[in-house]
mmCIF file of C-alpha atoms in Angstrom:
data_model
loop_
_atom_site.group_PDB
_atom_site.id
_atom_site.type_symbol
_atom_site.label_atom_id
_atom_site.label_comp_id
_atom_site.label_asym_id
_atom_site.label_seq_id
_atom_site.Cartn_x
_atom_site.Cartn_y
_atom_site.Cartn_z
ATOM 1 C CA MET A 1289 14.736 28.354 5.833
ATOM 2 C CA LYS A 1290 16.217 24.921 5.179
ATOM 3 C CA SER A 1291 18.423 23.238 7.740
ATOM 4 C CA ALA A 1292 22.086 23.053 6.775
ATOM 5 C CA GLY A 1293 23.437 19.665 5.780
ATOM 6 C CA ILE A 1294 20.018 18.085 5.177
ATOM 7 C CA LYS A 1295 19.102 16.958 1.682
ATOM 8 C CA PRO A 1296 15.777 18.170 0.313
ATOM 9 C CA GLY A 1297 13.001 15.628 0.055
ATOM 10 C CA LEU A 1298 13.789 13.301 2.928
ATOM 11 C CA LEU A 1299 16.029 14.001 5.894
ATOM 12 C CA PHE A 1300 14.305 17.093 7.147
ATOM 13 C CA GLU A 1301 14.384 17.769 10.881
ATOM 14 C CA TYR A 1302 11.658 20.366 11.083
ATOM 15 C CA MET A 1303 8.167 21.189 9.794
ATOM 16 C CA LEU A 1304 5.451 18.555 10.498
ATOM 17 C CA LYS A 1305 7.833 15.861 11.744
ATOM 18 C CA ASN A 1306 11.001 16.574 13.677
ATOM 19 C CA ASN A 1307 12.542 13.093 13.983
ATOM 20 C CA PHE A 1308 12.667 11.890 10.404
ATOM 21 C CA GLU A 1309 16.270 10.683 10.560
ATOM 22 C CA ALA A 1310 15.398 8.420 13.497
ATOM 23 C CA THR A 1311 12.326 7.078 11.700
ATOM 24 C CA ILE A 1312 14.363 6.292 8.588
ATOM 25 C CA ALA A 1313 16.956 4.520 10.735
ATOM 26 C CA HIS A 1314 14.193 2.447 12.345
ATOM 27 C CA PHE A 1315 12.728 1.464 8.973
ATOM 28 C CA ASN A 1316 16.189 0.638 7.591
ATOM 29 C CA ARG A 1317 16.713 -1.755 10.489
ATOM 30 C CA TRP A 1318 13.240 -3.257 10.064
ATOM 31 C CA TRP A 1319 13.598 -3.822 6.314
ATOM 32 C CA SER A 1320 17.047 -5.375 6.823
ATOM 33 C CA ARG A 1321 15.354 -8.028 8.990
ATOM 34 C CA LYS A 1322 17.030 -7.182 12.275
ATOM 35 C CA GLU A 1323 15.263 -9.223 14.925
ATOM 36 C CA GLY A 1324 13.930 -7.492 17.989
ATOM 37 C CA THR A 1325 12.849 -4.411 16.007
ATOM 38 C CA THR A 1326 9.453 -2.928 16.845
ATOM 39 C CA LEU A 1327 8.125 0.103 14.966
ATOM 40 C CA LEU A 1328 5.260 1.966 16.619
ATOM 41 C CA VAL A 1329 2.895 3.997 14.445
ATOM 42 C CA ALA A 1330 0.341 5.632 16.746
ATOM 43 C CA ASP A 1331 -2.152 7.468 14.548
ATOM 44 C CA LEU A 1332 -3.766 10.478 16.177
ATOM 45 C CA LYS A 1333 -7.561 10.151 16.190
ATOM 46 C CA ARG A 1334 -9.226 12.947 14.223
ATOM 47 C CA PRO A 1335 -11.669 13.297 11.324
ATOM 48 C CA GLY A 1336 -10.166 13.223 7.850
ATOM 49 C CA PRO A 1337 -11.056 15.394 4.848
ATOM 50 C CA SER A 1338 -14.453 14.823 3.270
ATOM 51 C CA TYR A 1339 -15.785 15.546 -0.210
ATOM 52 C CA SER A 1340 -19.224 15.722 -1.778
ATOM 53 C CA SER A 1341 -18.422 14.246 -5.198
ATOM 54 C CA ILE A 1342 -15.736 12.637 -7.354
ATOM 55 C CA GLU A 1343 -15.182 16.021 -9.016
ATOM 56 C CA GLU A 1344 -14.438 17.648 -5.674
ATOM 57 C CA PHE A 1345 -12.359 14.680 -4.513
ATOM 58 C CA THR A 1346 -10.143 14.861 -7.611
ATOM 59 C CA ASN A 1347 -9.693 18.633 -7.610
ATOM 60 C CA ILE A 1348 -5.933 18.554 -7.175
ATOM 61 C CA GLU A 1349 -5.450 21.974 -5.596
ATOM 62 C CA LEU A 1350 -8.430 21.532 -3.273
ATOM 63 C CA SER A 1351 -7.431 18.039 -2.177
ATOM 64 C CA GLN A 1352 -3.860 19.130 -1.467
ATOM 65 C CA LYS A 1353 -5.090 22.039 0.643
ATOM 66 C CA ARG A 1354 -7.571 19.951 2.622
ATOM 67 C CA HIS A 1355 -5.187 17.066 3.177
ATOM 68 C CA PHE A 1356 -2.394 19.396 4.204
ATOM 69 C CA ASN A 1357 -4.704 21.063 6.718
ATOM 70 C CA TYR A 1358 -5.550 17.583 7.998
ATOM 71 C CA LEU A 1359 -1.869 16.720 8.361
ATOM 72 C CA LYS A 1360 -1.250 19.946 10.277
ATOM 73 C CA THR A 1361 -3.744 18.849 12.953
ATOM 74 C CA GLY A 1362 -1.744 15.668 13.531
ATOM 75 C CA SER A 1363 1.262 14.655 15.564
ATOM 76 C CA PHE A 1364 4.047 12.561 14.051
ATOM 77 C CA TYR A 1365 6.111 11.440 16.984
ATOM 78 C CA GLY A 1366 7.779 8.040 16.661
ATOM 79 C CA ASP A 1367 7.547 6.280 13.298
ATOM 80 C CA THR A 1368 4.391 7.982 12.071
ATOM 81 C CA VAL A 1369 4.926 9.608 8.660
ATOM 82 C CA PRO A 1370 3.022 12.565 7.172
ATOM 83 C CA ASP A 1371 2.326 11.706 3.548
ATOM 84 C CA MET A 1372 0.029 12.531 0.644
ATOM 85 C CA SER A 1373 -0.745 10.365 -2.389
ATOM 86 C CA SER A 1374 -2.889 10.600 -5.514
ATOM 87 C CA TYR A 1375 -5.342 8.185 -3.927
ATOM 88 C CA LEU A 1376 -8.179 6.987 -6.174
ATOM 89 C CA GLY A 1377 -9.141 4.092 -3.952
ATOM 90 C CA PRO A 1378 -7.557 0.640 -3.545
ATOM 91 C CA GLY A 1379 -6.463 -0.683 -6.914
ATOM 92 C CA SER A 1380 -6.468 2.613 -8.771
ATOM 93 C CA LEU A 1381 -4.480 0.956 -11.576
ATOM 94 C CA CYS A 1382 -7.844 -0.246 -12.883
ATOM 95 C CA THR A 1383 -8.879 3.332 -13.695
ATOM 96 C CA PHE A 1384 -5.895 3.669 -16.033
ATOM 97 C CA ILE A 1385 -7.241 0.885 -18.281
ATOM 98 C CA GLY A 1386 -10.982 1.322 -18.356
ATOM 99 C CA ALA A 1387 -12.686 1.347 -14.935
ATOM 100 C CA GLN A 1388 -14.263 4.539 -13.610
ATOM 101 C CA PRO A 1389 -13.961 5.729 -9.978
ATOM 102 C CA LEU A 1390 -17.173 6.456 -8.071
ATOM 103 C CA TYR A 1391 -16.982 8.507 -4.867
ATOM 104 C CA ASN A 1392 -19.723 7.816 -2.327
ATOM 105 C CA ASN A 1393 -19.821 8.582 1.398
ATOM 106 C CA LYS A 1394 -16.033 8.753 1.798
ATOM 107 C CA THR A 1395 -15.621 5.499 -0.139
ATOM 108 C CA ILE A 1396 -14.268 4.835 -3.619
ATOM 109 C CA TRP A 1397 -15.881 2.164 -5.780
ATOM 110 C CA TYR A 1398 -15.248 1.293 -9.422
ATOM 111 C CA LYS A 1399 -17.530 0.945 -12.422
ATOM 112 C CA GLU A 1400 -16.472 -1.770 -14.858
ATOM 113 C CA GLY A 1401 -15.299 -0.618 -18.275
ATOM 114 C CA CYS A 1402 -14.865 -3.867 -20.255
ATOM 115 C CA THR A 1403 -16.713 -7.147 -20.694
ATOM 116 C CA THR A 1404 -13.999 -9.525 -21.969
ATOM 117 C CA SER A 1405 -10.320 -10.183 -21.352
ATOM 118 C CA ASP A 1406 -9.666 -9.313 -25.014
ATOM 119 C CA GLU A 1407 -10.981 -5.797 -24.371
ATOM 120 C CA VAL A 1408 -8.854 -5.422 -21.243
ATOM 121 C CA LEU A 1409 -5.795 -6.684 -23.125
ATOM 122 C CA GLU A 1410 -6.367 -4.104 -25.853
ATOM 123 C CA LYS A 1411 -6.616 -1.376 -23.193
ATOM 124 C CA CYS A 1412 -3.315 -2.540 -21.693
ATOM 125 C CA LYS A 1413 -1.558 -2.541 -25.065
ATOM 126 C CA ASN A 1414 -2.839 0.955 -25.797
ATOM 127 C CA PHE A 1415 -1.637 2.131 -22.397
ATOM 128 C CA LEU A 1416 1.865 0.869 -23.103
ATOM 129 C CA SER A 1417 2.096 2.392 -26.582
ATOM 130 C CA ASN A 1418 0.487 5.824 -26.115
ATOM 131 C CA SER A 1419 1.192 8.972 -24.132
ATOM 132 C CA ARG A 1420 -0.185 9.550 -20.641
ATOM 133 C CA GLU A 1421 -2.546 12.237 -21.926
ATOM 134 C CA GLU A 1422 -4.542 9.522 -23.709
ATOM 135 C CA PHE A 1423 -5.516 8.059 -20.327
ATOM 136 C CA PRO A 1424 -7.261 10.686 -18.193
ATOM 137 C CA TRP A 1425 -7.072 9.020 -14.785
ATOM 138 C CA TYR A 1426 -3.446 8.036 -15.263
ATOM 139 C CA ASP A 1427 -2.612 11.581 -16.285
ATOM 140 C CA TRP A 1428 -4.568 12.863 -13.265
ATOM 141 C CA SER A 1429 -2.670 10.545 -10.920
ATOM 142 C CA LEU A 1430 0.718 11.720 -12.195
ATOM 143 C CA ARG A 1431 -0.301 15.397 -12.198
ATOM 144 C CA ALA A 1432 -1.616 15.093 -8.643
ATOM 145 C CA THR A 1433 1.563 13.347 -7.503
ATOM 146 C CA GLU A 1434 3.692 16.032 -9.151
ATOM 147 C CA TYR A 1435 1.621 18.769 -7.514
ATOM 148 C CA TYR A 1436 1.731 17.169 -4.060
ATOM 149 C CA LYS A 1437 5.494 16.742 -4.315
ATOM 150 C CA ASP A 1438 5.992 20.310 -5.570
ATOM 151 C CA LYS A 1439 3.861 21.758 -2.762
ATOM 152 C CA SER A 1440 5.303 19.587 0.007
ATOM 153 C CA GLU A 1441 8.142 22.031 0.804
ATOM 154 C CA GLU A 1442 9.645 19.235 2.919
ATOM 155 C CA GLU A 1443 6.689 19.258 5.291
ATOM 156 C CA TYR A 1444 5.337 15.843 4.225
ATOM 157 C CA MET A 1445 6.257 13.038 1.815
ATOM 158 C CA ALA A 1446 4.482 12.645 -1.517
ATOM 159 C CA SER A 1447 3.774 8.903 -1.570
ATOM 160 C CA MET A 1448 2.913 6.058 -3.929
ATOM 161 C CA PRO A 1449 -0.825 5.623 -4.592
ATOM 162 C CA ASP A 1450 -2.513 2.304 -3.852
ATOM 163 C CA LEU A 1451 -2.152 0.858 -7.368
ATOM 164 C CA GLN A 1452 -2.522 -2.848 -6.525
ATOM 165 C CA GLN A 1453 -2.051 -5.424 -9.258
ATOM 166 C CA ASN A 1454 -2.909 -8.568 -11.214
ATOM 167 C CA LEU A 1455 -6.285 -10.313 -10.902
ATOM 168 C CA ASP A 1456 -7.699 -7.680 -8.543
ATOM 169 C CA ILE A 1457 -7.308 -5.191 -11.389
ATOM 170 C CA VAL A 1458 -8.784 -7.515 -14.015
ATOM 171 C CA ALA A 1459 -11.811 -8.154 -11.794
ATOM 172 C CA ALA A 1460 -12.318 -4.427 -11.265
ATOM 173 C CA VAL A 1461 -12.177 -3.679 -14.994
ATOM 174 C CA MET A 1462 -14.313 -6.550 -16.362
ATOM 175 C CA GLY A 1463 -16.130 -7.981 -13.324
ATOM 176 C CA ALA A 1464 -15.153 -10.947 -11.174
ATOM 177 C CA ASP A 1465 -17.804 -13.299 -12.572
ATOM 178 C CA ARG A 1466 -16.737 -12.778 -16.169
ATOM 179 C CA MET A 1467 -13.070 -13.034 -15.206
ATOM 180 C CA PHE A 1468 -13.509 -16.418 -13.513
ATOM 181 C CA ILE A 1469 -15.538 -17.758 -16.426
ATOM 182 C CA GLU A 1470 -12.678 -16.852 -18.770
ATOM 183 C CA ILE A 1471 -10.112 -18.351 -16.392
ATOM 184 C CA MET A 1472 -11.973 -21.647 -16.728
ATOM 185 C CA ASP A 1473 -12.726 -21.421 -20.446
ATOM 186 C CA TYR A 1474 -9.714 -19.508 -21.833
ATOM 187 C CA PRO A 1475 -6.828 -19.788 -19.348
ATOM 188 C CA GLU A 1476 -4.259 -18.951 -22.023
ATOM 189 C CA LYS A 1477 -5.999 -15.600 -22.659
ATOM 190 C CA ILE A 1478 -5.851 -14.709 -18.964
ATOM 191 C CA HIS A 1479 -2.154 -15.523 -18.842
ATOM 192 C CA GLU A 1480 -1.526 -13.330 -21.888
ATOM 193 C CA LEU A 1481 -3.478 -10.530 -20.225
ATOM 194 C CA LEU A 1482 -1.620 -10.884 -16.927
ATOM 195 C CA ASP A 1483 1.732 -10.881 -18.738
ATOM 196 C CA THR A 1484 0.823 -7.579 -20.380
ATOM 197 C CA LEU A 1485 -0.826 -6.141 -17.268
ATOM 198 C CA TYR A 1486 2.439 -6.649 -15.402
ATOM 199 C CA TYR A 1487 4.106 -4.116 -17.706
ATOM 200 C CA VAL A 1488 1.217 -1.697 -17.194
ATOM 201 C CA TRP A 1489 1.779 -1.943 -13.433
ATOM 202 C CA GLU A 1490 5.564 -1.650 -13.810
ATOM 203 C CA LYS A 1491 5.275 1.479 -15.960
ATOM 204 C CA ALA A 1492 2.713 3.106 -13.653
ATOM 205 C CA PHE A 1493 4.731 2.252 -10.554
ATOM 206 C CA ASN A 1494 8.013 3.521 -11.959
ATOM 207 C CA ASP A 1495 6.490 6.716 -13.343
ATOM 208 C CA HIS A 1496 5.087 7.545 -9.906
ATOM 209 C CA TRP A 1497 8.276 6.475 -8.150
ATOM 210 C CA ASP A 1498 10.368 8.776 -10.320
ATOM 211 C CA ILE A 1499 8.293 11.649 -8.959
ATOM 212 C CA ILE A 1500 8.099 10.747 -5.269
ATOM 213 C CA LYS A 1501 11.574 9.361 -4.584
ATOM 214 C CA SER A 1502 13.860 11.506 -2.465
ATOM 215 C CA GLU A 1503 17.367 12.488 -3.463
ATOM 216 C CA ASP A 1504 18.537 9.611 -1.289
ATOM 217 C CA GLY A 1505 16.230 7.190 -3.118
ATOM 218 C CA TYR A 1506 13.619 6.730 -0.379
ATOM 219 C CA SER A 1507 9.893 6.428 -0.985
ATOM 220 C CA ALA A 1508 6.683 6.077 1.020
ATOM 221 C CA TYR A 1509 3.563 4.046 0.218
ATOM 222 C CA THR A 1510 0.238 5.850 0.741
ATOM 223 C CA HIS A 1511 -1.806 5.234 3.929
ATOM 224 C CA TYR A 1512 0.161 2.153 5.008
ATOM 225 C CA ASN A 1513 2.780 4.396 6.669
ATOM 226 C CA ILE A 1514 5.821 2.572 5.316
ATOM 227 C CA VAL A 1515 9.042 4.185 4.103
ATOM 228 C CA GLY A 1516 12.039 2.487 2.576
ATOM 229 C CA LYS A 1517 15.076 2.987 0.408
ATOM 230 C CA GLY A 1518 14.200 2.101 -3.167
ATOM 231 C CA ARG A 1519 10.874 0.870 -4.470
ATOM 232 C CA THR A 1520 8.618 0.273 -1.478
ATOM 233 C CA SER A 1521 5.220 -1.365 -1.922
ATOM 234 C CA ILE A 1522 2.329 -3.410 -0.642
ATOM 235 C CA LEU A 1523 1.362 -6.463 -2.702
ATOM 236 C CA GLN A 1524 -1.953 -8.243 -2.350
ATOM 237 C CA SER A 1525 -4.661 -10.345 -3.961
ATOM 238 C CA ASP A 1526 -8.042 -9.770 -2.361
ATOM 239 C CA ILE A 1527 -9.707 -11.831 -5.091
ATOM 240 C CA SER A 1528 -7.670 -14.811 -3.853
ATOM 241 C CA CYS A 1529 -10.414 -15.414 -1.276
ATOM 242 C CA MET A 1530 -12.450 -16.770 -4.206
ATOM 243 C CA MET A 1531 -9.659 -18.984 -5.565
ATOM 244 C CA SER A 1532 -8.421 -22.499 -4.895
ATOM 245 C CA GLU A 1533 -4.767 -23.046 -4.037
ATOM 246 C CA ASP A 1534 -4.071 -24.468 -7.485
ATOM 247 C CA MET A 1535 -5.731 -21.524 -9.234
ATOM 248 C CA PHE A 1536 -3.849 -19.009 -7.081
ATOM 249 C CA ASN A 1537 -0.526 -20.725 -7.702
ATOM 250 C CA GLU A 1538 -1.113 -20.697 -11.462
ATOM 251 C CA PHE A 1539 -2.720 -17.299 -12.055
ATOM 252 C CA GLU A 1540 -1.459 -15.083 -9.231
ATOM 253 C CA LEU A 1541 1.746 -16.356 -7.676
ATOM 254 C CA PRO A 1542 4.016 -16.092 -10.774
ATOM 255 C CA TYR A 1543 3.091 -12.437 -11.269
ATOM 256 C CA LEU A 1544 3.596 -11.598 -7.600
ATOM 257 C CA ARG A 1545 7.068 -13.139 -7.881
ATOM 258 C CA LYS A 1546 7.772 -11.058 -10.971
ATOM 259 C CA GLN A 1547 6.742 -7.857 -9.201
ATOM 260 C CA CYS A 1548 8.919 -8.665 -6.213
ATOM 261 C CA ARG A 1549 11.979 -8.784 -8.468
ATOM 262 C CA ILE A 1550 11.823 -5.042 -9.183
ATOM 263 C CA LEU A 1551 10.810 -4.017 -5.654
ATOM 264 C CA ASP A 1552 13.155 -3.382 -2.750
ATOM 265 C CA ASN A 1553 10.783 -3.426 0.231
ATOM 266 C CA VAL A 1554 7.617 -5.532 0.122
ATOM 267 C CA ILE A 1555 4.801 -6.241 2.567
ATOM 268 C CA TYR A 1556 2.069 -8.697 1.600
ATOM 269 C CA HIS A 1557 -1.461 -7.652 2.585
ATOM 270 C CA LEU A 1558 -3.289 -10.896 3.497
ATOM 271 C CA ASP A 1559 -6.961 -9.959 3.758
ATOM 272 C CA GLY A 1560 -9.677 -12.211 5.117
ATOM 273 C CA PRO A 1561 -9.996 -15.846 6.240
ATOM 274 C CA GLY A 1562 -10.537 -16.985 2.655
ATOM 275 C CA ALA A 1563 -6.986 -15.907 1.806
ATOM 276 C CA ILE A 1564 -5.334 -17.991 4.537
ATOM 277 C CA ARG A 1565 -5.140 -21.051 2.293
ATOM 278 C CA HIS A 1566 -2.563 -19.203 0.180
ATOM 279 C CA LEU A 1567 -0.229 -18.201 3.008
ATOM 280 C CA ASP A 1568 2.186 -21.105 2.489
ATOM 281 C CA SER A 1569 2.649 -20.122 -1.168
ATOM 282 C CA ILE A 1570 3.149 -16.456 -0.282
ATOM 283 C CA LEU A 1571 5.759 -17.284 2.340
ATOM 284 C CA LEU A 1572 7.857 -19.042 -0.314
ATOM 285 C CA ILE A 1573 8.607 -15.672 -1.930
ATOM 286 C CA ASP A 1574 11.895 -14.626 -0.329
ATOM 287 C CA GLU A 1575 11.531 -10.968 -1.301
ATOM 288 C CA ILE A 1576 8.363 -10.545 0.775
ATOM 289 C CA ASN A 1577 9.714 -8.912 3.892
ATOM 290 C CA ALA A 1578 6.619 -8.983 6.092
ATOM 291 C CA VAL A 1579 2.947 -9.945 6.128
ATOM 292 C CA GLN A 1580 -0.003 -7.837 7.198
ATOM 293 C CA TRP A 1581 -2.879 -10.015 8.370
ATOM 294 C CA VAL A 1582 -6.337 -8.412 8.193
ATOM 295 C CA PRO A 1583 -8.937 -10.651 9.906
ATOM 296 C CA GLY A 1584 -11.963 -9.001 8.289
ATOM 297 C CA ALA A 1585 -15.200 -7.694 9.737
ATOM 298 C CA GLY A 1586 -16.899 -9.875 12.327
ATOM 299 C CA ASN A 1587 -13.779 -11.922 13.112
ATOM 300 C CA PRO A 1588 -11.460 -11.800 16.131
ATOM 301 C CA GLY A 1589 -9.042 -8.864 15.991
ATOM 302 C CA ASN A 1590 -5.316 -8.954 15.252
ATOM 303 C CA ALA A 1591 -4.392 -9.444 18.913
ATOM 304 C CA ASP A 1592 -6.582 -12.502 19.451
ATOM 305 C CA GLU A 1593 -4.642 -15.684 20.114
ATOM 306 C CA TYR A 1594 -6.926 -17.375 17.585
ATOM 307 C CA TRP A 1595 -4.502 -16.065 14.940
ATOM 308 C CA TYR A 1596 -1.296 -17.078 16.712
ATOM 309 C CA HIS A 1597 -0.881 -20.086 14.422
ATOM 310 C CA LEU A 1598 -0.692 -17.692 11.450
ATOM 311 C CA TYR A 1599 1.801 -15.386 13.138
ATOM 312 C CA ASP A 1600 3.917 -18.377 14.213
ATOM 313 C CA LYS A 1601 4.089 -19.607 10.633
ATOM 314 C CA ILE A 1602 5.006 -16.129 9.316
ATOM 315 C CA VAL A 1603 7.705 -15.560 11.937
ATOM 316 C CA GLN A 1604 9.199 -19.032 11.437
ATOM 317 C CA LYS A 1605 9.773 -18.100 7.787
ATOM 318 C CA GLY A 1606 11.772 -15.042 8.848
ATOM 319 C CA LYS A 1607 9.074 -12.537 7.909
ATOM 320 C CA GLY A 1608 7.997 -9.504 9.901
ATOM 321 C CA LEU A 1609 4.481 -8.799 11.179
ATOM 322 C CA TYR A 1610 2.375 -5.716 10.400
ATOM 323 C CA VAL A 1611 -0.586 -5.561 12.798
ATOM 324 C CA PHE A 1612 -3.335 -3.239 14.041
ATOM 325 C CA LEU A 1613 -3.599 -3.330 17.837
ATOM 326 C CA TRP A 1614 -5.416 -1.303 20.461
ATOM 327 C CA PRO A 1615 -3.077 0.216 23.079
ATOM 328 C CA ASP A 1616 -4.185 -2.246 25.778
ATOM 329 C CA GLU A 1617 -3.328 -5.180 23.488
ATOM 330 C CA ILE A 1618 0.270 -4.240 22.778
ATOM 331 C CA ASP A 1619 1.927 -5.622 25.936
ATOM 332 C CA THR A 1620 0.726 -9.182 25.396
ATOM 333 C CA PHE A 1621 1.524 -9.149 21.691
ATOM 334 C CA ILE A 1622 5.076 -7.895 22.206
ATOM 335 C CA GLU A 1623 5.617 -10.441 24.963
ATOM 336 C CA LYS A 1624 4.699 -13.142 22.440
ATOM 337 C CA TYR A 1625 6.365 -11.792 19.256
ATOM 338 C CA GLY A 1626 8.727 -9.008 20.304
ATOM 339 C CA LYS A 1627 11.835 -11.056 19.588
ATOM 340 C CA GLY A 1628 11.015 -10.883 15.887
ATOM 341 C CA ARG A 1629 10.043 -7.826 13.821
ATOM 342 C CA ILE A 1630 6.754 -6.012 14.296
ATOM 343 C CA LEU A 1631 5.242 -2.867 12.836
ATOM 344 C CA ILE A 1632 2.364 -1.932 15.130
ATOM 345 C CA ARG A 1633 -0.368 0.451 14.042
ATOM 346 C CA THR A 1634 -2.461 1.795 16.892
ATOM 347 C CA CYS A 1635 -4.532 4.851 17.808
ATOM 348 C CA ALA A 1636 -3.811 7.659 20.243
ATOM 349 C CA ASP A 1637 -6.325 10.127 21.655
ATOM 350 C CA SER A 1638 -3.744 12.894 21.962
ATOM 351 C CA ALA A 1639 -0.184 13.840 21.074
ATOM 352 C CA GLN A 1640 0.783 13.150 24.687
ATOM 353 C CA GLU A 1641 -0.603 9.602 24.544
ATOM 354 C CA GLN A 1642 1.108 9.083 21.182
ATOM 355 C CA LYS A 1643 4.441 10.038 22.719
ATOM 356 C CA GLN A 1644 3.876 7.799 25.727
ATOM 357 C CA LEU A 1645 3.089 4.798 23.523
ATOM 358 C CA VAL A 1646 6.127 5.375 21.344
ATOM 359 C CA ASN A 1647 8.439 5.781 24.327
ATOM 360 C CA LYS A 1648 7.127 2.559 25.854
ATOM 361 C CA TYR A 1649 7.125 0.258 22.852
ATOM 362 C CA SER A 1650 9.329 1.478 20.002
ATOM 363 C CA THR A 1651 12.750 -0.162 19.672
ATOM 364 C CA ILE A 1652 15.724 0.576 17.431
#
């Protein structure tokens, strides 16, 4: 039975999460850049679904059943959101234009499908001029999204897959070494490819968004646990760790700006010390609402004061912070940055601990 006065697809006050209206209000405040807003997403520790092969992983009915059973073992107090996306790994856009997904030990890798930018460009043009059925992984992604949305019955949100964009996709399809050689030898070809690839991303994003958006126009973005009114997304450039500032500003920044123009809620995923050199350029994009800093393996964690100079720079530009913290690190971090906007991801051992953390730290 559906609750009276609640629109299907978003503002449900029952099923797996019973405080969705409050969570949406919190995210609305956070996206509108209200200072002093802290969102607390305390993920409940538990093993996720596992699969033995790519065939099993991409069995739509099986994956929906297993993921739904996983969601049912969780607790979604506070701003934690139950969601399900047609996840084919980070940067699944590359599978739509030639790369092949490889599932191995709970990890998705990609096998390159082209050797030159000309080949990738031809794949992009074909994608834009032919039906979805001509592109098996794209068709799979849309069918899975449609199925997850149809089967949600207002118990979880069908969310946007982790498409990613730009040079990360080119590198996945043709190989990073070959891509950088062509950037040096044929920069005009790479620009032509990136111009066309933008429209591939825009089409893929909008086609998925048309499926997942609620009647009120809200959408969620895969495992990042973000929800917003309109087109909500993470943007990133992991390959930027291998690029100079000049190269990034020429071959990545203009396309990130272009993507931001059609998005309503944007977080930039800054991953690894090699990407820090590009932070000043990224912060110049007004539409980027917040920055997620990922220190990388072997480096001090998000809470370490070693990174305070980065957070200070981000906050001074009016951006929010998206950080992973352990529960015993939250007090100090909020004392330092709580006057701004923070989305804190942390882990809870039980539903009771999750509730305690939310009650202590979440603000509206």
